[in-house]
Short mmCIF file of C-alpha atoms in Angstrom, two decimals:
data_model
loop_
_atom_site.label_atom_id
_atom_site.label_comp_id
_atom_site.label_asym_id
_atom_site.label_seq_id
_atom_site.Cartn_x
_atom_site.Cartn_y
_atom_site.Cartn_z
CA MET A 4 -4.60 26.36 10.42
CA GLY A 5 -5.45 29.43 12.10
CA LYS A 6 -8.81 30.31 10.40
CA SER A 7 -11.94 28.55 11.08
CA PHE A 8 -13.30 25.61 9.04
CA ASP A 9 -15.14 26.74 5.87
CA ILE A 10 -16.81 23.88 4.09
CA GLY A 11 -17.53 26.01 0.94
CA LEU A 12 -13.93 26.26 0.30
CA ILE A 13 -13.67 22.53 -0.23
CA LEU A 14 -15.82 23.03 -3.58
CA ASP A 15 -13.58 25.98 -4.29
CA PHE A 16 -10.40 24.04 -4.10
CA ILE A 17 -11.38 21.00 -5.98
CA PRO A 18 -11.28 22.47 -9.48
CA LYS A 19 -7.97 24.28 -8.63
CA LEU A 20 -6.31 20.95 -7.66
CA LEU A 21 -8.01 19.02 -10.55
CA GLY A 22 -5.85 21.12 -12.91
CA TYR A 23 -2.92 19.11 -11.60
CA VAL A 24 -4.49 15.61 -11.98
CA HIS A 25 -2.67 15.11 -15.16
CA VAL A 26 0.71 14.91 -13.32
CA THR A 27 -0.75 12.01 -11.32
CA PHE A 28 -1.80 10.18 -14.43
CA LEU A 29 1.71 10.93 -16.15
CA ILE A 30 3.44 9.34 -13.21
CA LEU A 31 1.22 6.49 -13.22
CA ALA A 32 1.47 5.99 -17.10
CA GLY A 33 5.28 6.22 -17.05
CA ALA A 34 5.50 3.95 -14.10
CA ILE A 35 3.26 1.30 -15.56
CA LEU A 36 5.23 1.36 -18.93
CA ILE A 37 8.60 0.93 -17.08
CA GLY A 38 6.82 -1.50 -14.67
CA ILE A 39 5.77 -3.93 -17.40
CA VAL A 40 9.28 -4.09 -19.01
CA ILE A 41 11.02 -4.53 -15.48
CA GLY A 42 8.07 -7.00 -14.47
CA PHE A 43 8.90 -9.25 -17.42
CA LEU A 44 12.72 -8.88 -17.05
CA VAL A 45 12.37 -9.94 -13.53
CA ALA A 46 9.74 -12.71 -13.99
CA LEU A 47 11.23 -14.47 -16.90
CA PRO A 48 14.49 -15.53 -15.28
CA ARG A 49 12.48 -17.01 -12.47
CA LEU A 50 9.99 -18.76 -14.69
CA TYR A 51 12.62 -20.27 -16.94
CA ARG A 52 14.84 -21.00 -13.85
CA ILE A 53 18.05 -19.33 -15.29
CA PRO A 54 20.62 -19.69 -12.62
CA VAL A 55 22.24 -16.54 -10.98
CA LEU A 56 19.65 -14.17 -12.77
CA ALA A 57 16.73 -15.92 -11.09
CA GLN A 58 18.40 -15.41 -7.77
CA ILE A 59 19.15 -11.75 -8.49
CA ALA A 60 15.55 -11.38 -9.54
CA ALA A 61 14.39 -12.95 -6.15
CA VAL A 62 16.47 -10.45 -4.15
CA TYR A 63 15.24 -7.48 -6.22
CA VAL A 64 11.60 -8.44 -5.56
CA SER A 65 12.34 -9.07 -1.96
CA PHE A 66 13.88 -5.60 -1.65
CA ILE A 67 10.99 -3.89 -3.32
CA ARG A 68 8.54 -5.78 -1.10
CA GLY A 69 10.53 -5.18 1.83
CA THR A 70 10.97 -1.37 1.89
CA PRO A 71 8.63 1.52 1.88
CA ILE A 72 8.15 3.44 -1.40
CA LEU A 73 9.21 6.82 0.38
CA ILE A 74 12.63 5.11 1.13
CA GLN A 75 12.92 3.77 -2.49
CA LEU A 76 11.99 7.22 -3.74
CA PHE A 77 14.83 8.94 -1.71
CA LEU A 78 17.39 6.15 -2.53
CA ILE A 79 16.81 6.71 -6.37
CA TYR A 80 16.71 10.49 -5.87
CA TYR A 81 19.99 10.71 -4.10
CA GLY A 82 21.71 7.54 -5.31
CA LEU A 83 20.93 7.38 -9.06
CA PRO A 84 22.78 10.64 -10.03
CA GLU A 85 25.76 9.41 -7.88
CA LEU A 86 25.62 6.09 -9.52
CA LEU A 87 25.65 7.54 -13.06
CA LYS A 88 28.38 10.01 -12.21
CA LEU A 89 30.69 6.87 -12.04
CA VAL A 90 30.14 6.47 -15.83
CA SER A 91 30.23 10.24 -16.27
CA ILE A 92 26.70 10.89 -17.02
CA ASP A 93 25.35 13.94 -15.12
CA ILE A 94 21.59 13.74 -14.28
CA SER A 95 21.66 15.64 -11.15
CA GLN A 96 19.90 18.69 -12.96
CA TRP A 97 17.14 16.53 -14.30
CA SER A 98 13.66 17.27 -13.05
CA SER A 99 12.35 15.29 -10.01
CA MET A 100 9.47 14.04 -12.18
CA PHE A 101 12.09 11.79 -13.90
CA PHE A 102 13.21 10.32 -10.61
CA VAL A 103 9.61 9.82 -9.34
CA ILE A 104 8.68 7.93 -12.67
CA VAL A 105 11.96 5.81 -12.47
CA THR A 106 11.25 4.90 -8.92
CA TYR A 107 7.55 3.99 -9.34
CA GLY A 108 8.55 2.06 -12.41
CA LEU A 109 11.13 0.13 -10.67
CA SER A 110 8.95 -0.43 -7.73
CA ILE A 111 5.65 -1.55 -9.48
CA GLY A 112 7.80 -3.53 -11.82
CA GLY A 113 9.06 -5.72 -8.93
CA LEU A 114 5.44 -6.34 -7.79
CA PHE A 115 4.23 -6.90 -11.39
CA SER A 116 6.90 -9.42 -11.84
CA GLU A 117 5.14 -11.58 -9.02
CA VAL A 118 1.80 -11.23 -10.51
CA ILE A 119 3.14 -12.29 -13.88
CA ARG A 120 4.81 -15.29 -12.36
CA ALA A 121 1.80 -16.31 -10.65
CA ALA A 122 -0.44 -15.88 -13.69
CA VAL A 123 1.93 -17.53 -16.01
CA THR A 124 2.39 -20.65 -13.70
CA SER A 125 -1.48 -20.85 -13.32
CA VAL A 126 -2.01 -21.47 -17.12
CA GLU A 127 -2.08 -25.27 -17.57
CA ARG A 128 1.12 -26.76 -18.79
CA GLY A 129 -0.92 -28.68 -21.39
CA GLN A 130 -1.40 -25.51 -23.36
CA THR A 131 2.32 -25.07 -23.84
CA GLU A 132 2.67 -28.68 -24.77
CA ALA A 133 -0.34 -28.37 -27.26
CA ALA A 134 1.45 -25.33 -28.81
CA TYR A 135 4.63 -27.23 -29.21
CA SER A 136 2.74 -30.26 -30.61
CA ILE A 137 1.43 -28.17 -33.48
CA GLY A 138 4.87 -26.83 -34.13
CA MET A 139 5.09 -23.38 -32.46
CA SER A 140 8.41 -22.30 -31.15
CA PRO A 141 8.72 -21.59 -27.42
CA PHE A 142 8.69 -17.88 -28.05
CA VAL A 143 5.53 -17.97 -30.20
CA ALA A 144 3.85 -20.39 -27.76
CA PHE A 145 4.65 -17.94 -24.93
CA ILE A 146 3.42 -14.85 -26.81
CA ARG A 147 0.36 -16.39 -28.46
CA ILE A 148 -0.95 -19.08 -26.08
CA VAL A 149 0.28 -18.49 -22.52
CA LEU A 150 0.47 -14.65 -22.29
CA PRO A 151 -3.07 -13.83 -23.46
CA GLN A 152 -4.55 -16.30 -20.98
CA SER A 153 -2.27 -15.27 -18.06
CA PHE A 154 -3.04 -11.59 -18.75
CA ALA A 155 -6.87 -12.37 -18.00
CA ILE A 156 -5.81 -14.09 -14.84
CA ALA A 157 -3.41 -11.39 -13.73
CA LEU A 158 -5.64 -8.42 -14.51
CA PRO A 159 -7.43 -8.09 -11.13
CA ASN A 160 -4.10 -8.10 -9.24
CA LEU A 161 -2.54 -5.73 -11.62
CA ALA A 162 -5.46 -3.36 -11.27
CA ASN A 163 -5.08 -3.48 -7.47
CA LEU A 164 -1.32 -2.70 -7.73
CA ILE A 165 -2.09 0.14 -10.09
CA ILE A 166 -4.69 1.70 -7.81
CA ALA A 167 -2.36 1.30 -4.85
CA TYR A 168 0.30 2.99 -6.73
CA MET A 169 -1.99 5.75 -7.84
CA LYS A 170 -2.52 6.59 -4.15
CA ASP A 171 1.24 6.46 -3.64
CA THR A 172 1.83 9.02 -6.24
CA SER A 173 0.69 11.52 -3.45
CA LEU A 174 4.26 11.07 -2.08
CA ALA A 175 5.85 12.54 -5.12
CA PHE A 176 5.71 15.97 -3.68
CA SER A 177 8.21 14.93 -1.01
CA ILE A 178 10.99 15.32 -3.44
CA GLY A 179 9.35 18.47 -5.02
CA VAL A 180 7.04 17.32 -7.89
CA MET A 181 4.11 19.57 -8.42
CA ASP A 182 1.40 17.13 -8.48
CA MET A 183 -1.98 17.54 -6.71
CA THR A 184 -0.60 17.00 -3.19
CA GLY A 185 2.22 19.45 -3.89
CA ARG A 186 -0.18 22.07 -5.39
CA GLY A 187 -2.33 21.44 -2.22
CA GLN A 188 0.62 22.37 -0.01
CA THR A 189 1.10 25.65 -1.61
CA LEU A 190 -2.62 26.32 -1.70
CA GLY A 191 -2.73 25.50 1.94
CA THR A 192 0.20 27.87 2.72
CA THR A 193 -1.42 30.84 0.74
CA THR A 194 -4.91 30.31 2.12
CA SER A 195 -3.98 28.82 5.51
CA HIS A 196 -6.97 26.56 5.10
CA PHE A 197 -5.01 23.16 5.07
CA LEU A 198 -7.91 21.00 6.34
CA GLU A 199 -10.05 22.00 3.47
CA VAL A 200 -7.39 21.45 0.94
CA TYR A 201 -6.73 17.96 2.28
CA ILE A 202 -10.32 16.98 2.31
CA SER A 203 -10.61 18.18 -1.42
CA LEU A 204 -7.60 16.09 -2.20
CA ALA A 205 -9.23 13.11 -0.51
CA VAL A 206 -12.26 13.69 -2.67
CA ILE A 207 -10.26 13.94 -5.81
CA TYR A 208 -8.16 10.77 -5.10
CA TYR A 209 -11.36 8.93 -4.23
CA LEU A 210 -12.96 9.90 -7.52
CA VAL A 211 -9.81 8.87 -9.57
CA CYS A 212 -9.86 5.68 -7.63
CA ILE A 213 -13.43 4.95 -8.59
CA LEU A 214 -12.78 5.88 -12.17
CA LEU A 215 -9.77 3.48 -12.35
CA GLU A 216 -11.87 0.71 -10.73
CA SER A 217 -14.66 1.08 -13.33
CA ILE A 218 -12.14 0.94 -16.19
CA PHE A 219 -10.52 -2.19 -14.86
CA SER A 220 -13.76 -3.97 -14.23
CA ARG A 221 -14.80 -3.27 -17.80
CA MET A 222 -11.49 -4.53 -19.08
CA GLU A 223 -11.72 -7.57 -16.97
CA LYS A 224 -15.22 -8.31 -18.51
CA ARG A 225 -13.57 -7.95 -22.00
CA VAL A 226 -10.46 -10.19 -21.43
CA SER A 227 -12.45 -12.94 -19.86
CA ARG A 228 -15.17 -13.07 -22.39
CA TYR A 229 -13.53 -16.21 -23.99
CA GLU A 230 -14.57 -18.06 -20.75
CA ARG A 231 -17.95 -18.72 -22.20
CA LYS A 232 -20.52 -20.25 -19.80
CA PHE A 233 -22.01 -23.31 -21.36
CA GLY A 234 -25.76 -23.59 -20.51
CA MET B 17 31.48 10.35 -4.72
CA GLN B 18 32.47 7.14 -3.06
CA LEU B 19 29.88 5.12 -0.94
CA ASP B 20 30.94 5.39 2.60
CA ILE B 21 30.37 1.98 3.69
CA SER B 22 31.50 2.54 7.36
CA PHE B 23 29.02 5.34 7.58
CA ILE B 24 26.23 3.09 6.69
CA MET B 25 27.03 1.01 9.81
CA THR B 26 27.21 4.27 11.94
CA ALA B 27 23.93 5.48 10.48
CA PHE B 28 22.37 1.95 10.92
CA LEU B 29 23.08 2.06 14.74
CA GLU B 30 21.72 5.59 15.18
CA ILE B 31 18.57 5.06 13.10
CA LEU B 32 17.92 1.88 14.95
CA GLN B 33 17.30 3.81 18.07
CA ALA B 34 13.97 4.81 16.23
CA LEU B 35 12.91 1.31 15.99
CA PRO B 36 10.62 1.19 19.15
CA LEU B 37 8.70 4.22 17.86
CA THR B 38 8.21 2.45 14.43
CA LEU B 39 7.14 -0.69 15.98
CA ALA B 40 4.76 1.13 18.16
CA ILE B 41 3.24 2.88 15.21
CA THR B 42 2.98 -0.48 13.46
CA PHE B 43 1.51 -2.63 16.31
CA VAL B 44 -0.92 -0.28 18.04
CA PRO B 45 -2.95 0.45 14.96
CA LEU B 46 -2.66 -3.16 13.96
CA VAL B 47 -4.63 -4.19 17.16
CA ILE B 48 -7.09 -1.44 17.23
CA GLY B 49 -7.63 -1.72 13.35
CA PHE B 50 -8.26 -5.45 13.98
CA GLY B 51 -10.99 -4.65 16.27
CA ILE B 52 -12.46 -2.27 13.87
CA GLY B 53 -12.07 -4.51 11.19
CA ILE B 54 -13.99 -7.39 12.86
CA GLY B 55 -16.69 -4.94 13.77
CA ILE B 56 -17.08 -3.48 10.33
CA ALA B 57 -16.88 -6.91 8.59
CA LEU B 58 -19.68 -8.26 10.88
CA ILE B 59 -21.89 -5.18 10.36
CA ARG B 60 -21.39 -5.54 6.58
CA LEU B 61 -21.97 -9.35 6.55
CA TYR B 62 -25.07 -9.22 8.70
CA GLU B 63 -26.33 -6.04 6.85
CA VAL B 64 -27.21 -4.18 10.05
CA ARG B 65 -29.87 -1.73 9.01
CA TYR B 66 -28.54 1.65 8.08
CA ILE B 67 -25.09 1.31 9.54
CA HIS B 68 -23.87 -1.14 6.97
CA ARG B 69 -24.16 1.49 4.37
CA VAL B 70 -22.08 3.87 6.48
CA ALA B 71 -19.68 1.15 7.04
CA GLY B 72 -19.50 0.29 3.28
CA PHE B 73 -18.76 3.96 2.49
CA TYR B 74 -16.06 4.07 5.28
CA VAL B 75 -14.28 1.04 3.79
CA SER B 76 -14.57 2.34 0.17
CA PHE B 77 -13.61 5.89 1.02
CA LEU B 78 -10.54 4.94 3.14
CA ARG B 79 -9.25 2.37 0.69
CA GLY B 80 -9.62 4.80 -2.03
CA THR B 81 -7.59 7.74 -0.58
CA PRO B 82 -3.92 8.07 0.28
CA LEU B 83 -2.74 7.30 3.75
CA ILE B 84 -0.85 10.51 3.89
CA LEU B 85 -4.16 12.52 3.56
CA HIS B 86 -5.58 10.40 6.38
CA ILE B 87 -2.66 11.60 8.57
CA TYR B 88 -3.09 15.21 7.59
CA ILE B 89 -6.86 15.33 7.93
CA VAL B 90 -6.70 13.64 11.48
CA TYR B 91 -3.90 15.86 12.49
CA LEU B 92 -5.65 18.95 11.55
CA GLY B 93 -9.30 17.97 12.06
CA ILE B 94 -9.19 16.23 15.58
CA PRO B 95 -7.60 19.15 17.45
CA MET B 96 -10.27 21.43 15.86
CA ILE B 97 -13.10 19.08 17.16
CA PHE B 98 -11.31 18.67 20.36
CA ASP B 99 -10.94 22.43 20.93
CA ARG B 100 -14.61 22.93 20.25
CA LEU B 101 -15.70 20.09 22.53
CA SER B 102 -13.32 21.32 25.17
CA ALA B 103 -14.51 24.83 25.11
CA HIS B 104 -18.24 23.66 25.04
CA PHE B 105 -17.86 21.21 28.03
CA GLY B 106 -15.13 23.24 29.99
CA TRP B 107 -12.49 20.43 30.07
CA GLY B 108 -9.84 23.10 30.52
CA MET B 109 -7.50 21.31 28.12
CA ASN B 110 -6.66 22.25 24.57
CA SER B 111 -5.51 20.13 21.70
CA SER B 112 -1.82 21.30 21.99
CA SER B 113 -1.55 18.89 24.98
CA ILE B 114 -2.40 15.86 22.84
CA PRO B 115 0.89 13.97 21.94
CA LEU B 116 1.61 13.77 18.31
CA ILE B 117 1.60 9.93 18.24
CA ILE B 118 -2.08 9.89 19.16
CA PHE B 119 -2.93 11.39 15.81
CA ILE B 120 -0.88 8.82 14.12
CA PHE B 121 -2.53 6.09 15.90
CA ILE B 122 -5.88 7.41 15.17
CA ALA B 123 -5.09 7.82 11.50
CA PHE B 124 -3.34 4.52 11.05
CA SER B 125 -6.07 2.63 12.99
CA LEU B 126 -8.93 3.86 10.92
CA ASN B 127 -6.91 3.11 7.74
CA ALA B 128 -6.00 -0.30 8.92
CA GLY B 129 -9.55 -0.90 10.06
CA ALA B 130 -10.81 -0.36 6.52
CA TYR B 131 -8.27 -2.75 4.91
CA MET B 132 -8.60 -5.43 7.58
CA SER B 133 -12.48 -5.34 7.34
CA GLU B 134 -12.16 -6.54 3.90
CA ILE B 135 -9.56 -9.07 4.67
CA ILE B 136 -11.58 -10.58 7.47
CA ARG B 137 -14.82 -10.38 5.41
CA SER B 138 -13.28 -12.29 2.65
CA GLY B 139 -11.89 -14.79 5.27
CA ILE B 140 -15.34 -15.39 6.83
CA LEU B 141 -16.91 -15.89 3.30
CA ALA B 142 -14.36 -18.35 2.51
CA VAL B 143 -15.37 -20.73 5.55
CA ASN B 144 -17.52 -23.49 4.47
CA LYS B 145 -21.39 -22.82 5.06
CA GLY B 146 -21.59 -26.32 6.32
CA GLU B 147 -19.55 -25.28 9.37
CA ILE B 148 -22.16 -22.76 10.70
CA GLU B 149 -24.95 -25.16 9.85
CA ALA B 150 -23.25 -27.89 11.84
CA ALA B 151 -22.77 -25.47 14.75
CA TYR B 152 -26.53 -24.67 14.69
CA SER B 153 -27.46 -28.23 14.58
CA ILE B 154 -25.73 -28.93 17.89
CA GLY B 155 -27.59 -25.98 19.42
CA MET B 156 -25.10 -23.12 19.23
CA THR B 157 -26.50 -19.64 18.94
CA THR B 158 -25.46 -17.42 16.13
CA ARG B 159 -23.04 -15.47 18.35
CA GLN B 160 -21.35 -18.83 19.53
CA ALA B 161 -21.25 -20.15 16.08
CA MET B 162 -19.54 -16.99 14.86
CA TRP B 163 -16.93 -16.75 17.82
CA ARG B 164 -16.16 -20.44 18.23
CA ILE B 165 -16.50 -21.93 14.76
CA VAL B 166 -16.30 -19.36 12.02
CA LEU B 167 -13.93 -16.60 13.23
CA PRO B 168 -11.09 -18.95 14.18
CA GLN B 169 -11.19 -20.64 10.72
CA ALA B 170 -11.65 -17.24 9.04
CA LEU B 171 -8.67 -15.63 10.75
CA LEU B 172 -6.45 -18.59 9.71
CA ILE B 173 -7.60 -18.26 6.24
CA SER B 174 -6.66 -14.42 6.38
CA LEU B 175 -3.34 -14.88 8.16
CA PRO B 176 -1.28 -14.31 4.98
CA ASN B 177 -3.24 -11.14 4.23
CA LEU B 178 -2.98 -10.16 7.77
CA CYS B 179 0.78 -10.39 7.56
CA ASN B 180 0.64 -8.21 4.46
CA MET B 181 -1.40 -5.77 6.49
CA PHE B 182 1.43 -5.66 9.20
CA ILE B 183 3.98 -5.11 6.51
CA GLY B 184 1.82 -2.44 4.87
CA LEU B 185 1.54 -0.55 8.30
CA LEU B 186 5.23 -1.00 8.79
CA HIS B 187 5.93 0.72 5.49
CA GLY B 188 3.18 3.33 6.14
CA SER B 189 4.91 4.21 9.29
CA SER B 190 7.46 5.97 7.27
CA LEU B 191 4.83 8.66 6.68
CA ALA B 192 4.55 9.46 10.29
CA PHE B 193 7.63 11.82 9.69
CA SER B 194 5.30 14.14 7.75
CA ILE B 195 4.01 15.31 11.17
CA SER B 196 7.52 15.39 12.44
CA LEU B 197 7.42 12.09 14.40
CA LEU B 198 11.06 10.68 14.44
CA GLU B 199 10.46 7.11 13.34
CA ILE B 200 13.12 5.31 11.22
CA ASN B 201 12.41 7.39 8.04
CA GLY B 202 12.52 10.62 10.11
CA LYS B 203 15.73 9.58 12.02
CA ALA B 204 17.26 8.64 8.67
CA SER B 205 16.42 11.96 7.06
CA ILE B 206 18.11 13.82 10.06
CA VAL B 207 21.12 11.59 10.11
CA ALA B 208 21.29 12.21 6.33
CA SER B 209 21.15 16.02 6.56
CA THR B 210 23.28 16.41 9.54
CA ASN B 211 26.07 14.39 8.07
CA TRP B 212 25.41 15.28 4.34
CA LYS B 213 25.35 11.57 3.45
CA PHE B 214 21.73 10.95 2.00
CA VAL B 215 22.41 7.67 0.11
CA GLU B 216 24.12 5.90 3.09
CA SER B 217 21.42 6.93 5.46
CA TYR B 218 18.56 5.79 3.32
CA ILE B 219 20.36 2.55 2.48
CA ALA B 220 20.59 1.91 6.31
CA ALA B 221 16.99 2.67 6.85
CA ALA B 222 16.11 0.32 3.87
CA ILE B 223 18.08 -2.51 5.43
CA ILE B 224 16.09 -1.99 8.71
CA TYR B 225 12.68 -2.04 6.92
CA TRP B 226 13.80 -4.96 4.74
CA GLY B 227 15.00 -7.08 7.80
CA LEU B 228 11.76 -6.42 9.71
CA THR B 229 9.72 -7.36 6.64
CA LEU B 230 11.66 -10.76 6.22
CA ILE B 231 11.33 -11.39 9.88
CA ALA B 232 7.58 -10.71 9.73
CA GLU B 233 7.17 -13.10 6.85
CA GLN B 234 9.17 -15.76 8.52
CA ILE B 235 7.06 -15.52 11.64
CA THR B 236 3.89 -15.65 9.69
CA GLY B 237 5.25 -18.83 7.89
CA LEU B 238 5.94 -20.54 11.24
CA LEU B 239 2.66 -19.44 12.73
CA GLU B 240 0.68 -20.64 9.72
CA LYS B 241 2.42 -24.02 9.90
CA ARG B 242 1.62 -24.48 13.59
CA LEU B 243 -2.03 -23.34 13.28
CA ARG B 244 -2.79 -25.34 10.20
CA THR B 245 -1.99 -28.62 12.04
CA PHE B 246 -5.79 -29.41 12.40
CA ALA B 247 -6.40 -28.77 8.69
CA LYS B 248 -4.11 -31.55 7.57
CA GLY B 249 -5.86 -34.05 5.39
CA GLY B 250 -5.47 -37.86 5.80
CA VAL B 251 -5.59 -40.13 8.76
CA ALA B 252 -2.39 -39.59 10.72
#
């Protein structure tokens, strides 16, 4: 700290930090993409009650829900290169951005799977039966009938998870990723106005949060428009 | 490299010494945050003039910013305010005498209060309106109806969410190391870097967090079963 508090600096810092906001979105987008794949891989064995795989999936979800994201981040950052060294792939020189995206993807995927599971089970079984009765295969019935309906149900929960993970991207700097928080650390060191930096960061995260919320609420309106209200 | 299984055990025992600190960082904010949460929830439900807007902003802002920034802002901001007040009133103390854990308690309590107010608010809204009307009809005041009739039911409804709050705080406590408090994560990183065994140490830490989470879920399950006895339908 050292120097006295200067409120004008907050306005000064915001544009500087905002230049790094794309890193946050990049982590989030990568994590969501991986997360959706992992989410289905983990949810489907449990939905179709495939033995062994379903139990492994349950343990995976329990682990993700049971450990802090920071610990998961360190485990992947230190553990994954060692693991891949066994099959003689060397990734220890890869950028820490890669490890952050993988960790957040694996982590958000575990939680996505729970949302997907709940949403799919909340679609009436009659819908699947009706699809079968007009001759759809199980795969087509799932993709065309069950999935669109469960997406509308799952969306609010998915949105909450994504917003929560957006805030957690602020931990990426702990393994050296230059995101807004990382840039904030260096900015704080050079100007020794840490408090102002952190307040600016809080303002930016808050704005990003509001932005995401408004996008999701618009999406929610759109995907639930089939639920017409009859007069 | 080979995974050193026996070192995981050694690390586990060493990291376990940090358990009391982690639990303190989890429980104290849970209790204070609960108080803040009820206060904020009631202010927002009854739309107390002027303050309910402030309360609304407090909840939305704290829910919209990362916990790590709350820690940093409290850690840097409180000493500044404290020193200024101290100089003004001549307390003869300065901020360096405040123990670090106090900053964590303040930051986590403010954070937990914001989240819990929403949990409690949705719990109160989920209680049937007939309950409060029945309470009025037998002559209870608003305060009595709230404390004796609505809140107990609302808390029961929010129990699973409150358990999630506990788990959230437990996991959040891993950030206390950022102001160099040696809780489980901090201890793990010290064990890791002194022995140059990162994976093993973090596996040990992960097992501790995982175990605590599972225990918390079990206790909530039991508690819910016990508290729900009144809500059973039927006749017997």
